[in-house]
Amino acid sequence: MRKRFTTRKVAIYGFMLLGFAMLESPLILMANKIEPMVMGIPFFLVWNLVWWGFLTAVFLYAYLTNWGSARATSTTDNR
């Protein structure tokens, strides 16, 4: 049986990879600065908060759409 990847599933995984790359890759060295201060918060902290918020939104969307599957699965469908 061949697995099908929907456009929604590819987009979810793409956004997840983008978020993790921005938080965990050497790209974070670009944001490792105190200045500029954003609303009194150092830029590095704002960078982390924004990307964690982005990832949280992506995971929430993925959960609500059953991780991008074309059809929602439930235990009653198997009967």
PDB file of C-alpha atoms in Angstrom:
ATOM      1  CA  MET A   1       0.000   0.000   0.000  1.00  0.00           C
ATOM      2  CA  ARG A   2       1.399   3.317  -1.037  1.00  0.00           C
ATOM      3  CA  LYS A   3       1.339   6.202   1.387  1.00  0.00           C
ATOM      4  CA  ARG A   4      -0.236   9.385   0.162  1.00  0.00           C
ATOM      5  CA  PHE A   5       1.089  12.751   1.157  1.00  0.00           C
ATOM      6  CA  THR A   6      -1.456  15.491   0.939  1.00  0.00           C
ATOM      7  CA  THR A   7      -0.468  19.078   0.314  1.00  0.00           C
ATOM      8  CA  ARG A   8      -1.589  19.942   3.830  1.00  0.00           C
ATOM      9  CA  LYS A   9       0.658  17.261   5.332  1.00  0.00           C
ATOM     10  CA  VAL A  10       3.675  18.437   3.334  1.00  0.00           C
ATOM     11  CA  ALA A  11       3.016  22.033   4.413  1.00  0.00           C
ATOM     12  CA  ILE A  12       2.728  21.033   8.086  1.00  0.00           C
ATOM     13  CA  TYR A  13       5.994  19.124   8.023  1.00  0.00           C
ATOM     14  CA  GLY A  14       7.676  21.905   6.064  1.00  0.00           C
ATOM     15  CA  PHE A  15       6.646  24.514   8.625  1.00  0.00           C
ATOM     16  CA  MET A  16       7.790  22.237  11.439  1.00  0.00           C
ATOM     17  CA  LEU A  17      11.221  21.851   9.827  1.00  0.00           C
ATOM     18  CA  LEU A  18      11.426  25.626   9.309  1.00  0.00           C
ATOM     19  CA  GLY A  19      10.593  26.284  12.959  1.00  0.00           C
ATOM     20  CA  PHE A  20      13.080  23.759  14.276  1.00  0.00           C
ATOM     21  CA  ALA A  21      15.763  25.023  11.894  1.00  0.00           C
ATOM     22  CA  MET A  22      15.303  28.570  13.133  1.00  0.00           C
ATOM     23  CA  LEU A  23      15.589  27.438  16.753  1.00  0.00           C
ATOM     24  CA  GLU A  24      18.183  24.671  16.632  1.00  0.00           C
ATOM     25  CA  SER A  25      20.511  25.386  13.722  1.00  0.00           C
ATOM     26  CA  PRO A  26      23.480  27.774  13.548  1.00  0.00           C
ATOM     27  CA  LEU A  27      21.048  30.355  12.156  1.00  0.00           C
ATOM     28  CA  ILE A  28      20.280  31.222  15.760  1.00  0.00           C
ATOM     29  CA  LEU A  29      23.708  32.866  15.960  1.00  0.00           C
ATOM     30  CA  MET A  30      22.281  35.654  13.798  1.00  0.00           C
ATOM     31  CA  ALA A  31      19.858  36.472  16.618  1.00  0.00           C
ATOM     32  CA  ASN A  32      22.295  36.017  19.499  1.00  0.00           C
ATOM     33  CA  LYS A  33      22.300  39.725  20.327  1.00  0.00           C
ATOM     34  CA  ILE A  34      20.947  41.845  23.104  1.00  0.00           C
ATOM     35  CA  GLU A  35      20.334  44.900  20.931  1.00  0.00           C
ATOM     36  CA  PRO A  36      17.840  45.862  19.641  1.00  0.00           C
ATOM     37  CA  MET A  37      15.570  45.614  22.617  1.00  0.00           C
ATOM     38  CA  VAL A  38      11.981  44.808  21.659  1.00  0.00           C
ATOM     39  CA  MET A  39       9.541  46.174  24.247  1.00  0.00           C
ATOM     40  CA  GLY A  40      12.340  45.992  26.808  1.00  0.00           C
ATOM     41  CA  ILE A  41      13.129  42.367  26.021  1.00  0.00           C
ATOM     42  CA  PRO A  42      16.477  41.359  24.454  1.00  0.00           C
ATOM     43  CA  PHE A  43      16.254  40.406  20.793  1.00  0.00           C
ATOM     44  CA  PHE A  44      17.494  36.863  21.410  1.00  0.00           C
ATOM     45  CA  LEU A  45      14.625  36.161  23.814  1.00  0.00           C
ATOM     46  CA  VAL A  46      12.082  37.667  21.424  1.00  0.00           C
ATOM     47  CA  TRP A  47      13.514  35.486  18.608  1.00  0.00           C
ATOM     48  CA  ASN A  48      13.036  32.335  20.688  1.00  0.00           C
ATOM     49  CA  LEU A  49       9.560  33.302  21.868  1.00  0.00           C
ATOM     50  CA  VAL A  50       8.358  34.091  18.355  1.00  0.00           C
ATOM     51  CA  TRP A  51       9.611  30.810  16.893  1.00  0.00           C
ATOM     52  CA  TRP A  52       8.241  28.775  19.792  1.00  0.00           C
ATOM     53  CA  GLY A  53       4.902  30.494  19.300  1.00  0.00           C
ATOM     54  CA  PHE A  54       5.071  29.689  15.594  1.00  0.00           C
ATOM     55  CA  LEU A  55       5.797  26.025  16.312  1.00  0.00           C
ATOM     56  CA  THR A  56       2.994  25.864  18.852  1.00  0.00           C
ATOM     57  CA  ALA A  57       0.554  27.215  16.272  1.00  0.00           C
ATOM     58  CA  VAL A  58       1.786  24.700  13.675  1.00  0.00           C
ATOM     59  CA  PHE A  59       1.416  21.797  16.115  1.00  0.00           C
ATOM     60  CA  LEU A  60      -2.068  22.965  17.114  1.00  0.00           C
ATOM     61  CA  TYR A  61      -3.109  23.206  13.471  1.00  0.00           C
ATOM     62  CA  ALA A  62      -1.610  19.777  12.772  1.00  0.00           C
ATOM     63  CA  TYR A  63      -3.468  18.268  15.698  1.00  0.00           C
ATOM     64  CA  LEU A  64      -6.775  19.813  14.713  1.00  0.00           C
ATOM     65  CA  THR A  65      -6.434  18.575  11.121  1.00  0.00           C
ATOM     66  CA  ASN A  66      -5.326  15.072  12.116  1.00  0.00           C
ATOM     67  CA  TRP A  67      -1.739  15.800  10.988  1.00  0.00           C
ATOM     68  CA  GLY A  68      -2.828  16.687   7.486  1.00  0.00           C
ATOM     69  CA  SER A  69      -4.351  13.336   6.641  1.00  0.00           C
ATOM     70  CA  ALA A  70      -6.876  13.336   3.850  1.00  0.00           C
ATOM     71  CA  ARG A  71      -9.383  11.452   5.944  1.00  0.00           C
ATOM     72  CA  ALA A  72      -9.889  11.505   9.669  1.00  0.00           C
ATOM     73  CA  THR A  73      -9.532   8.090  11.257  1.00  0.00           C
ATOM     74  CA  SER A  74     -11.622   6.877  14.105  1.00  0.00           C
ATOM     75  CA  THR A  75     -12.279   3.559  15.744  1.00  0.00           C
ATOM     76  CA  THR A  76     -15.841   3.411  14.420  1.00  0.00           C
ATOM     77  CA  ASP A  77     -14.691   3.466  10.771  1.00  0.00           C
ATOM     78  CA  ASN A  78     -13.005   0.071  11.058  1.00  0.00           C
ATOM     79  CA  ARG A  79     -16.252  -1.763  11.712  1.00  0.00           C
TER      80      ARG A  79
END
